[in-house]
mmCIF file of C-alpha atoms in Angstrom:
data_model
loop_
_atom_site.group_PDB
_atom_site.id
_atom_site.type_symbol
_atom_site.label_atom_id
_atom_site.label_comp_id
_atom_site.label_asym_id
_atom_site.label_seq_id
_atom_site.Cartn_x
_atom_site.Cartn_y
_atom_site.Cartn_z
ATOM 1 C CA UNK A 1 87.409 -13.407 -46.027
ATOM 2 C CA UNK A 2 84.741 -14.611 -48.521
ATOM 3 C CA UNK A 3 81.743 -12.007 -48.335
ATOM 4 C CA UNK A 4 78.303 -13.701 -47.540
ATOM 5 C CA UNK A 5 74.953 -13.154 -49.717
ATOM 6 C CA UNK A 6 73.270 -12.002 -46.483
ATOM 7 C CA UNK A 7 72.638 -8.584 -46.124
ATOM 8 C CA UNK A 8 71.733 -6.995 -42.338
ATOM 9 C CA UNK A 9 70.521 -3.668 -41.721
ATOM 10 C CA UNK A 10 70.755 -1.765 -38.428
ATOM 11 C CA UNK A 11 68.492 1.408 -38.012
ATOM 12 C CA UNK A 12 68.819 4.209 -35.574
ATOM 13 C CA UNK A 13 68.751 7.892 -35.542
ATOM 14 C CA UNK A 14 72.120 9.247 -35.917
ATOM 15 C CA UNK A 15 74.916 8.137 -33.952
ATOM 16 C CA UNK A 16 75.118 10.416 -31.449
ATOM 17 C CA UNK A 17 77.332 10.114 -28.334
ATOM 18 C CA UNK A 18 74.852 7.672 -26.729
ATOM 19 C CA UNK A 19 75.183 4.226 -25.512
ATOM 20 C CA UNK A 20 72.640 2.676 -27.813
ATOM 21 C CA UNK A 21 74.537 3.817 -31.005
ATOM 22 C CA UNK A 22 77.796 3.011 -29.271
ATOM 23 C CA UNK A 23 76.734 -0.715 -28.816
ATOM 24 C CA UNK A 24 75.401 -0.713 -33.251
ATOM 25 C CA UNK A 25 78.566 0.580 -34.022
ATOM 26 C CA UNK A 26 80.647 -2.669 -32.379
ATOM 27 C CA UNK A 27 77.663 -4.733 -33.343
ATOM 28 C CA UNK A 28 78.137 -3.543 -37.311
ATOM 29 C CA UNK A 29 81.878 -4.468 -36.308
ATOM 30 C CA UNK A 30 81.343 -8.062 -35.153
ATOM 31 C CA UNK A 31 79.047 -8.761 -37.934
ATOM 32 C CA UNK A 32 81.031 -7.585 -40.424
ATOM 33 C CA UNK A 33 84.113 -9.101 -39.618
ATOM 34 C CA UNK A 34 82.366 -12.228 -40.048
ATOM 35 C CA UNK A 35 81.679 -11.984 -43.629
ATOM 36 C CA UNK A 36 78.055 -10.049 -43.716
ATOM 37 C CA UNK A 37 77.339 -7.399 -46.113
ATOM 38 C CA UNK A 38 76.199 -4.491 -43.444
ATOM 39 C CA UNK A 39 73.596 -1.257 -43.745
ATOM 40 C CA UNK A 40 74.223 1.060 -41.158
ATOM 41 C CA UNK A 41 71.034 2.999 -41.818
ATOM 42 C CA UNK A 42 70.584 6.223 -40.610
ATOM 43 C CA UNK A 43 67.810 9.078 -40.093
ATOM 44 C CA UNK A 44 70.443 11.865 -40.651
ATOM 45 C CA UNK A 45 74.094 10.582 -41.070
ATOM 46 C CA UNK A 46 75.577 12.797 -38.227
ATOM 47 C CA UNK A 47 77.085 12.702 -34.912
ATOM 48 C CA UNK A 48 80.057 11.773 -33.401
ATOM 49 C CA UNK A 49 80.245 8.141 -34.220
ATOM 50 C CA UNK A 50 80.237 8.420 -37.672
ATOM 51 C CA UNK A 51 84.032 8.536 -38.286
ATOM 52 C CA UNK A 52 84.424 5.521 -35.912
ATOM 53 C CA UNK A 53 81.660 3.214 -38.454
ATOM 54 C CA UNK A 54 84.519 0.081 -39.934
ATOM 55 C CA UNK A 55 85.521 0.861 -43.714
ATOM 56 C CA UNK A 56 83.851 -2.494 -44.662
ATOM 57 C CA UNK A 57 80.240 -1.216 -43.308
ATOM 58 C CA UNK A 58 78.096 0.999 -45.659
ATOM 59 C CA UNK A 59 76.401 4.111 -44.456
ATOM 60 C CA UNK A 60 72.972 4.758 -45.607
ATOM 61 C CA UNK A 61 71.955 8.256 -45.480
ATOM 62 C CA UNK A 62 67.833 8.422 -45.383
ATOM 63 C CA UNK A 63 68.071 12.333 -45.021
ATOM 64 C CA UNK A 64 65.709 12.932 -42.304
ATOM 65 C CA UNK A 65 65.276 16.064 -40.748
ATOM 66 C CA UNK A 66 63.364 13.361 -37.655
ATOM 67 C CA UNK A 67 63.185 9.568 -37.359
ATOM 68 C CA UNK A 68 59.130 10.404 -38.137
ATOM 69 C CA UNK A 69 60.004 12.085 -41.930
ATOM 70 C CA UNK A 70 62.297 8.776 -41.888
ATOM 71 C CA UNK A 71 59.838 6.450 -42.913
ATOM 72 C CA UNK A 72 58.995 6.887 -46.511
ATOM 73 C CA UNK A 73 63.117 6.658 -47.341
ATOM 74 C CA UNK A 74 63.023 3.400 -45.091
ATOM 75 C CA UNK A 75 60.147 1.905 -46.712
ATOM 76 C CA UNK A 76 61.919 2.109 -49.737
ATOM 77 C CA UNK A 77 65.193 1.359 -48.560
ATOM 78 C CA UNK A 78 63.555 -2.313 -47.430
ATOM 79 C CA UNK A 79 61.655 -2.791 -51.119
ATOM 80 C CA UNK A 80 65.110 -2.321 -52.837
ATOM 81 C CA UNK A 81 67.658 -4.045 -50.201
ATOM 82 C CA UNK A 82 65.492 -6.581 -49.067
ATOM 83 C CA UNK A 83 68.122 -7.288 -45.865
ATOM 84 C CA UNK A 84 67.109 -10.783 -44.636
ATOM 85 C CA UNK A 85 67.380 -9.010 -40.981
ATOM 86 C CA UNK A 86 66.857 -5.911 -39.415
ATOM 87 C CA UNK A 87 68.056 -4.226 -35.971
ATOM 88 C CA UNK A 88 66.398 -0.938 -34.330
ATOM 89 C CA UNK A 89 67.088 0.506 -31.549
ATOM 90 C CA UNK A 90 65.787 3.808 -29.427
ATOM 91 C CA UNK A 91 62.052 3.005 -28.981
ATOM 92 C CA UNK A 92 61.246 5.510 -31.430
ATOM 93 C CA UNK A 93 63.397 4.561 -34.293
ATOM 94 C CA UNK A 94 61.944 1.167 -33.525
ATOM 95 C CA UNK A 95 58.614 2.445 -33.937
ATOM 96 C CA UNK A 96 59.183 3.538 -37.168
ATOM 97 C CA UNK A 97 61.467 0.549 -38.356
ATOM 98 C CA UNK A 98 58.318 -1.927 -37.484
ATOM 99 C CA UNK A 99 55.954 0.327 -39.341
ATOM 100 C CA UNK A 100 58.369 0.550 -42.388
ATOM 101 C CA UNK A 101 58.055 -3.186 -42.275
ATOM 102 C CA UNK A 102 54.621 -3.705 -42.538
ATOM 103 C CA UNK A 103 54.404 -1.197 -44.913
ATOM 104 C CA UNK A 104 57.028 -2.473 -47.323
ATOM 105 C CA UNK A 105 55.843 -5.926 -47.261
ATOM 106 C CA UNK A 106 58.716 -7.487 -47.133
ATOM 107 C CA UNK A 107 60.091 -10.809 -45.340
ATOM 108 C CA UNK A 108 63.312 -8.907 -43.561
ATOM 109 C CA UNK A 109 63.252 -10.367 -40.034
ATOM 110 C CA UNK A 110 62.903 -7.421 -37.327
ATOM 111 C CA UNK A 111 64.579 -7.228 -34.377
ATOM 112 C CA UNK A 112 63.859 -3.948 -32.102
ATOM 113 C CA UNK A 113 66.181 -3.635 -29.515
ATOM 114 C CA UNK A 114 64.841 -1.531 -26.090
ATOM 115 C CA UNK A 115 67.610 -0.096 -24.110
ATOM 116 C CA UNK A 116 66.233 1.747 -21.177
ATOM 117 C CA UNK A 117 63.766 1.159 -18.366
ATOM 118 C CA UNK A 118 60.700 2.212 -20.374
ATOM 119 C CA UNK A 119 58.275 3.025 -17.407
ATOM 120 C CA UNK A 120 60.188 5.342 -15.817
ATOM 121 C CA UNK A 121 61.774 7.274 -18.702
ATOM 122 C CA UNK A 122 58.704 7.589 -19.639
ATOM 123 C CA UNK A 123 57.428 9.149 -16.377
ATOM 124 C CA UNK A 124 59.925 11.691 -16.596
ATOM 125 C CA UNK A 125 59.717 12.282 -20.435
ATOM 126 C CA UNK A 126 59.457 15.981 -20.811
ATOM 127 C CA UNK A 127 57.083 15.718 -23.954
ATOM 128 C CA UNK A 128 53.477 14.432 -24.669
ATOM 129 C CA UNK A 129 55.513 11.997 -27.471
ATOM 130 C CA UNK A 130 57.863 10.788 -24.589
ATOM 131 C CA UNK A 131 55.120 10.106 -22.008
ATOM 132 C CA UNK A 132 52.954 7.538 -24.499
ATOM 133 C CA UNK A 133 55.927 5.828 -25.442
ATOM 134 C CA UNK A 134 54.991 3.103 -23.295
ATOM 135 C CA UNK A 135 51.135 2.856 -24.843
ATOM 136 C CA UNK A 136 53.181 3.308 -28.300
ATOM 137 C CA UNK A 137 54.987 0.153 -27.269
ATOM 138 C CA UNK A 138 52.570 -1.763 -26.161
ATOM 139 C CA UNK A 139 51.118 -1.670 -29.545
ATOM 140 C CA UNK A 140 53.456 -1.780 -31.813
ATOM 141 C CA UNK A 141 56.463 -4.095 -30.173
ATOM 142 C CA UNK A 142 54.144 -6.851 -30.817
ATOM 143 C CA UNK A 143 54.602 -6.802 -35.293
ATOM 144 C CA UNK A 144 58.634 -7.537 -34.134
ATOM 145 C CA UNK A 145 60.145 -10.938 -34.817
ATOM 146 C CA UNK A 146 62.409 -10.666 -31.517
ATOM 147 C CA UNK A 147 62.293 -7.598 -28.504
ATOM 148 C CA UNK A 148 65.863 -7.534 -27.287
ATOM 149 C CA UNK A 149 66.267 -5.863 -23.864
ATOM 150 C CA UNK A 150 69.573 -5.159 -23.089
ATOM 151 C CA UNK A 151 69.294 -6.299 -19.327
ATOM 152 C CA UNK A 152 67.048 -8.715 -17.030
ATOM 153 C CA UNK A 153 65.734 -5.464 -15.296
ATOM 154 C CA UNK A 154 64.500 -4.064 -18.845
ATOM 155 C CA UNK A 155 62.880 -7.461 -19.817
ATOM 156 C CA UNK A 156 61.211 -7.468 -16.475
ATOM 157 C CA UNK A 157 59.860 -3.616 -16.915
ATOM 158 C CA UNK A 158 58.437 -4.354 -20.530
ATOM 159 C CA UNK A 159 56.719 -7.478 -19.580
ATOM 160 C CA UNK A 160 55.053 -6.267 -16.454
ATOM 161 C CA UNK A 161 54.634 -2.421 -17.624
ATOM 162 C CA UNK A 162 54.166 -2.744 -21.686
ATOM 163 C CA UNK A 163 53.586 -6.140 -22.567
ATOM 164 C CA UNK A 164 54.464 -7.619 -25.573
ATOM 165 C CA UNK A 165 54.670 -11.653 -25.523
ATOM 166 C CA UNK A 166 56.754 -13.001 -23.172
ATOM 167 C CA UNK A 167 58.121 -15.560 -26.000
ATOM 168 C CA UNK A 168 59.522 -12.590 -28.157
ATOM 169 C CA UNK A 169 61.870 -10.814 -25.245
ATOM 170 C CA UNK A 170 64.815 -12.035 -25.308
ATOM 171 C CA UNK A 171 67.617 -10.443 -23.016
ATOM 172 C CA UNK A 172 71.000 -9.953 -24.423
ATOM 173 C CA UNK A 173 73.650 -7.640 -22.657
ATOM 174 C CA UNK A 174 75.690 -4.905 -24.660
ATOM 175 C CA UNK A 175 78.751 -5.753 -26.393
ATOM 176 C CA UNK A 176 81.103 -3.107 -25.025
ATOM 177 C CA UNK A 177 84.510 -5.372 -24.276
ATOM 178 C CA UNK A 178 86.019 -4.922 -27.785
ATOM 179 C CA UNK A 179 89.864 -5.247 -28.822
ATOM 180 C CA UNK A 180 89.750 -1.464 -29.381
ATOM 181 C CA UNK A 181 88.682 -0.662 -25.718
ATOM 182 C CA UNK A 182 91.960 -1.885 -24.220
ATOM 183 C CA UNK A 183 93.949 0.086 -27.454
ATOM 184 C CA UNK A 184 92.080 2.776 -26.956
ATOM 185 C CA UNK A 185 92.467 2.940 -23.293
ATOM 186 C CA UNK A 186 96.393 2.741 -23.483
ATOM 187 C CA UNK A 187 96.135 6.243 -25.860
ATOM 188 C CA UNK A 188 98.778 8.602 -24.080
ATOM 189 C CA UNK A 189 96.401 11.472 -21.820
ATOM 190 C CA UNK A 190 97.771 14.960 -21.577
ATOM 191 C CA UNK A 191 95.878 16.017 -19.273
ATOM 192 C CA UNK A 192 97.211 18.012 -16.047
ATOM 193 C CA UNK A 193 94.886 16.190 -13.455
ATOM 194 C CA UNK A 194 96.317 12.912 -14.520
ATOM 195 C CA UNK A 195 100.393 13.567 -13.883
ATOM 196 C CA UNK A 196 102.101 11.964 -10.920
ATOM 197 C CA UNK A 197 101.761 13.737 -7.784
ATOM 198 C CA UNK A 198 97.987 14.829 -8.297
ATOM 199 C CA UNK A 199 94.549 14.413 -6.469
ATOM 200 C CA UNK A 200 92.990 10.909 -7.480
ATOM 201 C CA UNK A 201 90.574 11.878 -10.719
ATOM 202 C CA UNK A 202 86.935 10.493 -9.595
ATOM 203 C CA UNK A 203 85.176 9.781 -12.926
ATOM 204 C CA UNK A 204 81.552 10.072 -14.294
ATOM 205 C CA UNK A 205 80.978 9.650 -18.057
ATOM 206 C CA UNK A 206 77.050 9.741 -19.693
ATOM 207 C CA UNK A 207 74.959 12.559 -21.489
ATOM 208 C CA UNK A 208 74.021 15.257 -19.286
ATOM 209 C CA UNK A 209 70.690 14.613 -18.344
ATOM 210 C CA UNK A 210 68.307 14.434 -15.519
ATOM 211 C CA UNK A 211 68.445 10.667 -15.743
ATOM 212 C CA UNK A 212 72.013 10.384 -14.833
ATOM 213 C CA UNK A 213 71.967 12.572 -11.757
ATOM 214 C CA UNK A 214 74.760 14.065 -11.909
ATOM 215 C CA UNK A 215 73.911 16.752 -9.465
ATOM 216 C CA UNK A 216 73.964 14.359 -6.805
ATOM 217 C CA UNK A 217 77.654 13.145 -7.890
ATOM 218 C CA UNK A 218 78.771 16.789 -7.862
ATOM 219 C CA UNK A 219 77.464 16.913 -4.568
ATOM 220 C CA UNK A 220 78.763 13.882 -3.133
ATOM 221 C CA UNK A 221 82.150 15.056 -4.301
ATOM 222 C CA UNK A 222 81.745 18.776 -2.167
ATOM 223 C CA UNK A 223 81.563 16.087 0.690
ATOM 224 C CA UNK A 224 84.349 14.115 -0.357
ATOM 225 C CA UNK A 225 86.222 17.231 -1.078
ATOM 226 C CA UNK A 226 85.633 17.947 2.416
ATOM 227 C CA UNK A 227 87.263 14.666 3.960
ATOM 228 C CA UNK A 228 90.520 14.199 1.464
ATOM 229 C CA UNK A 229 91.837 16.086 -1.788
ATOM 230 C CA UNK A 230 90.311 14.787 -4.854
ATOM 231 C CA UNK A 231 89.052 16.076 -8.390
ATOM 232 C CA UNK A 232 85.797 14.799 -10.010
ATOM 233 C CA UNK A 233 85.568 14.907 -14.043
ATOM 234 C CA UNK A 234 81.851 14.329 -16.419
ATOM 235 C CA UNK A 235 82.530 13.463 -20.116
ATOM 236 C CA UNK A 236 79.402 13.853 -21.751
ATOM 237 C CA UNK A 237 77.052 16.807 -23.371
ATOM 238 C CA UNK A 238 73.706 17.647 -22.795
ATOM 239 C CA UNK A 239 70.751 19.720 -21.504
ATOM 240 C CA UNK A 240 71.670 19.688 -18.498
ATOM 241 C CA UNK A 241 75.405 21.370 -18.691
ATOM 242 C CA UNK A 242 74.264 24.850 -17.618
ATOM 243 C CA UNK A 243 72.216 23.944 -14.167
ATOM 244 C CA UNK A 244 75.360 21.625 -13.722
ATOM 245 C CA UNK A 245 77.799 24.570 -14.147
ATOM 246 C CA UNK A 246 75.648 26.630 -11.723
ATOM 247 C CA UNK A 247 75.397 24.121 -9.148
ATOM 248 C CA UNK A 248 79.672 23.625 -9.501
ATOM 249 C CA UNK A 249 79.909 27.780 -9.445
ATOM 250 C CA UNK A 250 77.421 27.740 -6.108
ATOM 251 C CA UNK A 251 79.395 24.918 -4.028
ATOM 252 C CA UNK A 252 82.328 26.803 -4.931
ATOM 253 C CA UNK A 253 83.961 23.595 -7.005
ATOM 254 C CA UNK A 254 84.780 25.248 -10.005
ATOM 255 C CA UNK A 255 88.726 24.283 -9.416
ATOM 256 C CA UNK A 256 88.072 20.901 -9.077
ATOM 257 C CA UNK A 257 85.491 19.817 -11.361
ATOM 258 C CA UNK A 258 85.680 19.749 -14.976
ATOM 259 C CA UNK A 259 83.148 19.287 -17.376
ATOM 260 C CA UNK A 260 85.301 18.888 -20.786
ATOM 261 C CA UNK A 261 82.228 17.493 -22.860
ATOM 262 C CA UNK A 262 81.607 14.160 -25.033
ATOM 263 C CA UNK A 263 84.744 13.307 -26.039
ATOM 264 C CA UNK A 264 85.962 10.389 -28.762
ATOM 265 C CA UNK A 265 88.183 8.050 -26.397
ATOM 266 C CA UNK A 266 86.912 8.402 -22.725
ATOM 267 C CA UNK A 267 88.810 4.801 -21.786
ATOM 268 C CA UNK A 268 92.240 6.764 -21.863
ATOM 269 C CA UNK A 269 90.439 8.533 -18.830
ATOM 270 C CA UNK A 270 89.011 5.724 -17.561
ATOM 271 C CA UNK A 271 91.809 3.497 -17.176
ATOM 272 C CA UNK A 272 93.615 6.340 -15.282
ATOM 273 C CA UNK A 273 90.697 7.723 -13.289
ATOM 274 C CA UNK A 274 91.065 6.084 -9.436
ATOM 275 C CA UNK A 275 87.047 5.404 -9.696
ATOM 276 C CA UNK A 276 83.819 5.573 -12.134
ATOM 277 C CA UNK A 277 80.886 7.089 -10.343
ATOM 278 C CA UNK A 278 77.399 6.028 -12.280
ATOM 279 C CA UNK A 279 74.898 8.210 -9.963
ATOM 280 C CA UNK A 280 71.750 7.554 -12.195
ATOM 281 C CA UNK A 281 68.463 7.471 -11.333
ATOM 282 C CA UNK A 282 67.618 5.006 -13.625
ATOM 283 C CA UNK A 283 69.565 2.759 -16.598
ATOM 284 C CA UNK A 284 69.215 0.226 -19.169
ATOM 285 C CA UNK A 285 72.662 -1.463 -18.880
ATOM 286 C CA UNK A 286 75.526 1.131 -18.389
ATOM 287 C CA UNK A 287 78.172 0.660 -21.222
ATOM 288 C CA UNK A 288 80.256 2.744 -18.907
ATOM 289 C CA UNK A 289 80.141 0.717 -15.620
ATOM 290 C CA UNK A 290 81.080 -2.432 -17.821
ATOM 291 C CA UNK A 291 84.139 -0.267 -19.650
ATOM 292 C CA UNK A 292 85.605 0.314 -16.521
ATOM 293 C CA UNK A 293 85.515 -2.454 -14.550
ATOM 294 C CA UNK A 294 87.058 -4.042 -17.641
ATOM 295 C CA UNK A 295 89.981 -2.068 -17.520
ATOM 296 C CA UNK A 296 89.995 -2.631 -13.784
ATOM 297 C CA UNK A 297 89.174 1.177 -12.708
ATOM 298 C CA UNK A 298 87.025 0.574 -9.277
ATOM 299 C CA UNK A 299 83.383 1.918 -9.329
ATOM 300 C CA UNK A 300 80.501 3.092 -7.298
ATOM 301 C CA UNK A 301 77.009 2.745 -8.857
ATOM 302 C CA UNK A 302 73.243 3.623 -8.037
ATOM 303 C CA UNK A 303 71.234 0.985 -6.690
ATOM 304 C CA UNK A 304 68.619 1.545 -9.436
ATOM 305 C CA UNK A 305 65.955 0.222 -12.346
ATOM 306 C CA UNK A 306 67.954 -1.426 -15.160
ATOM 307 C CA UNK A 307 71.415 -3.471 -15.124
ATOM 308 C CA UNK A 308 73.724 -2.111 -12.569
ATOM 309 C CA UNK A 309 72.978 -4.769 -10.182
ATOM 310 C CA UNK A 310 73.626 -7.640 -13.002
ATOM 311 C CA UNK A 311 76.757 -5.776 -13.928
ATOM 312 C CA UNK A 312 78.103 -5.844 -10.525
ATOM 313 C CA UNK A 313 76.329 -9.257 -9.525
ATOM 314 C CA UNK A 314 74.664 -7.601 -6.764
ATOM 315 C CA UNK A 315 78.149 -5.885 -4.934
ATOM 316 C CA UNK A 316 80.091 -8.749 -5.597
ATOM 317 C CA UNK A 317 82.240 -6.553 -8.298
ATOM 318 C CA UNK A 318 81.573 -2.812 -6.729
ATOM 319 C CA UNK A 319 79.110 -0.318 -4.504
ATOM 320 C CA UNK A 320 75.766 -0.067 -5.024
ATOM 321 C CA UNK A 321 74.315 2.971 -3.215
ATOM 322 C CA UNK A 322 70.433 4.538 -3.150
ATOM 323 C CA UNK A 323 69.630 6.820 -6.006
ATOM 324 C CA UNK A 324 69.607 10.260 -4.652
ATOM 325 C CA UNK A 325 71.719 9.737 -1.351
ATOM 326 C CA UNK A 326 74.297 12.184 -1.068
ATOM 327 C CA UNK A 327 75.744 11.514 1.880
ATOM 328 C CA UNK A 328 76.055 7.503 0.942
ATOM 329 C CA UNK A 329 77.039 8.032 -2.128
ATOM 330 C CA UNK A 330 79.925 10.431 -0.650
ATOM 331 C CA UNK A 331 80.942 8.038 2.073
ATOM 332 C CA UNK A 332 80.996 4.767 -0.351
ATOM 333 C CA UNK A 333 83.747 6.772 -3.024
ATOM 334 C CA UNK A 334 85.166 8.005 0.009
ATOM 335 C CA UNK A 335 85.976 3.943 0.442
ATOM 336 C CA UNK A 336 86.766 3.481 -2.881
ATOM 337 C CA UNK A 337 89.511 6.315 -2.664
ATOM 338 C CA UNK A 338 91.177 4.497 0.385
ATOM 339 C CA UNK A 339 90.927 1.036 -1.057
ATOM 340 C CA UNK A 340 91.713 1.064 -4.590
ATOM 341 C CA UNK A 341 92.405 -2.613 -5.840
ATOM 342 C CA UNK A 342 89.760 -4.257 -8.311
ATOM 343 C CA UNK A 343 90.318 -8.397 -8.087
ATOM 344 C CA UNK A 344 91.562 -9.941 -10.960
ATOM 345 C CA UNK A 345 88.305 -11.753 -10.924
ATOM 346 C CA UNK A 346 85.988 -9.438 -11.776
ATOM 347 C CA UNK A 347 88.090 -7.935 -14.336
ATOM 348 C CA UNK A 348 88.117 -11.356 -15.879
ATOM 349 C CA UNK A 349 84.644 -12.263 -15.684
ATOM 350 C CA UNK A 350 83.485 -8.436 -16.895
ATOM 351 C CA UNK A 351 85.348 -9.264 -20.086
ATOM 352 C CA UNK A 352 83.776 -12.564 -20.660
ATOM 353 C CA UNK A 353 80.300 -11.474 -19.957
ATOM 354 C CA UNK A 354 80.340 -8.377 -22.426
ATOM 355 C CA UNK A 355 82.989 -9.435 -25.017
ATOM 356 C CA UNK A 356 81.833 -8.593 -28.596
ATOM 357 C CA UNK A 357 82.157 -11.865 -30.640
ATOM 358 C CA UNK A 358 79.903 -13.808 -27.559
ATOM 359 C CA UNK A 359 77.247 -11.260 -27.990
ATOM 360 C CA UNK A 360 77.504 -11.205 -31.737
ATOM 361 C CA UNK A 361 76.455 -14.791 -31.377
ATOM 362 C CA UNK A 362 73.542 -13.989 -29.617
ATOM 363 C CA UNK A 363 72.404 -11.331 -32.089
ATOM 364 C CA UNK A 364 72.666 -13.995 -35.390
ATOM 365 C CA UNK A 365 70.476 -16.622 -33.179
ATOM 366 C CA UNK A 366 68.045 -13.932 -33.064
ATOM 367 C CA UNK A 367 68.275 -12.682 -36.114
ATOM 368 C CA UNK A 368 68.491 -15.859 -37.954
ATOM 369 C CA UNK A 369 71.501 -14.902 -39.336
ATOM 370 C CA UNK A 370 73.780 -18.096 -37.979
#
């Protein structure tokens, strides 16, 4: 494979367990398996991600305590590199990225990419920073070339809620149906709860935070517990782990629900969990509702701001409950539990939808990359 004179640069904090730096990690795949010379760029080269960046991608290391003391390093990251494009993503990072821009006077095309329903994360931002994200946005989205959401419901909340010109969002959906997924996925799991003979394994994977909800899925499963033997598993870390490890200890569930934290190949638990619960109370587009549907695990999902209902094209493909209903939620995995099969259908049409070299194509329009 000839390599091409174009250089791309994608920008973003760390990579983290998170879906955002999931979805730049199989972008920086796609793009470099087409020939492009690739800049992962990175506030502080850490997190869990890193080892899982292809051999052919470079890693640039800006050093930064925060994406904030990021931007000097960036500015002169662009003057020397001069990529042709640019991706950010994580509102903040993007923040910075369009201010490195102007400030490095340069003619690298800028694509921020917004991943979450900005209104209400920001409602329920802990921090004076989180809770004028949205003013933040509405003044600086407008310098980008492009605003990618990542979902119609996104596109729809930054328009009516932020406001940058409605010719510069453009809505493309994350790449998350890769070759590796399905590899991956058939890794062998020694895991006790997964042998023949046990309790079907009911599944919830995201960071542990209050936008996921998870309390509410740990509840729903006491009820479900209540009705038929089962076991309910969370990959994921965050600051929520020790009111969730109260509220397990306090229903008396500590037997039957595990909490093993993030860990590097959740579709080998997927593909052999009987269902994936997403109980959030709000989303961008769920990388994990799309993984496992792919590998035809059944799923039960929140009715709630962001792409759930796309994924599932309304229930066409799986549940939708309210956020926050216990009892529903309880009753629909109940459902699941007793009627397992996923059609053949929706597996297929999941995989075209979200496969990685459709979406790459989507990404060089943008980018003016093609």
């Amino acid at each position: 494979m000839k390599l091409s004179t174009k250089r791309v640069a994608f920008f973003l904090p760390s990579l983290d367990g998170g879906g955002a730096e999931r979805v730049l990690v199989n972008l920086a795949q796609g793009f470099a398996k087409r020939g492009l010379r690739v800049d992962m760029v990175l506030a502080k080269a850490k997190g869990p991600y890193l080892s899982q960046v292809p051999l052919e991608v470079q890693v640039v290391d800006l050093g930064a305590r925060r994406v904030l003391y990021s931007l000097p390093s960036l500015v002169r990251y662009l003057r020397q590199e001069r990529p042709q494009a640019m991706l950010s993503t994580l509102n903040h990072a993007n923040i910075m990225a369009l201010w490195a821009k102007k400030l490095a006077h340069v003619p690298t095309r800028l694509v921020v990419r917004e991943a979450n329903t900005v209104s209400i994360s920001a409602a329920s931002a802990p921090t004076l920073k989180g809770k004028l994200m949205p003013y933040l946005i509405r003044v600086f989205y407008r310098w980008a070339d492009v605003v990618v959401a990542n979902s119609r419901g996104v596109a729809e909340d930054l328009l009516r809620l932020v406001g940058p010109p409605p010719d510069k969002v453009k809505v493309i959906y994350n790449p998350v149906v890769t070759p590796e997924l399905f590899v991956k996925a058939e890794e062998p799991l020694d895991h006790p709860w997964f042998r023949r003979g046990e309790p079907p394994v009911i599944l919830g994977v995201g960071r542990l935070t209050k936008q996921k909800d998870f309390p509410t899925l740990i509840q729903a499963f006491a009820l479900v517990r209540k009705k038929r033997p089962a076991r309910l598993m969370i990959l994921g870390e965050g600051e929520e782990r020790p009111n969730l490890e109260a509220l397990v200890r306090e229903l008396g569930l500590k037997g039957d629900v595990a909490l093993p934290g993030f860990v590097d190949n959740p579709y080998k638990f997927m593909k052999r969990a009987a269902a994936l619960v997403l109980s959030s109370r709000w989303e961008g587009l769920p990388n994990a509702l799309i993984e496992a549907l792919a590998l035809g695990t059944p799923v039960v999902a929140t009715d709630c701001p962001g792409g759930s209902r796309e994924i599932l094209e309304d229930e066409k493909w799986g549940r939708l409950v309210p956020i926050g209903d216990i009892e529903v939620l309880a009753d629909a995995i109940v459902d699941v539990l007793s009627n397992p099969k996923l059609p053949e259908e929706s597996i297929k049409r999941v995989i075209r939808r979200f496969d990685l070299d459709c979406i790459v194509v989507e990404y060089l329009k943008v980018m003016n990359l093609e």
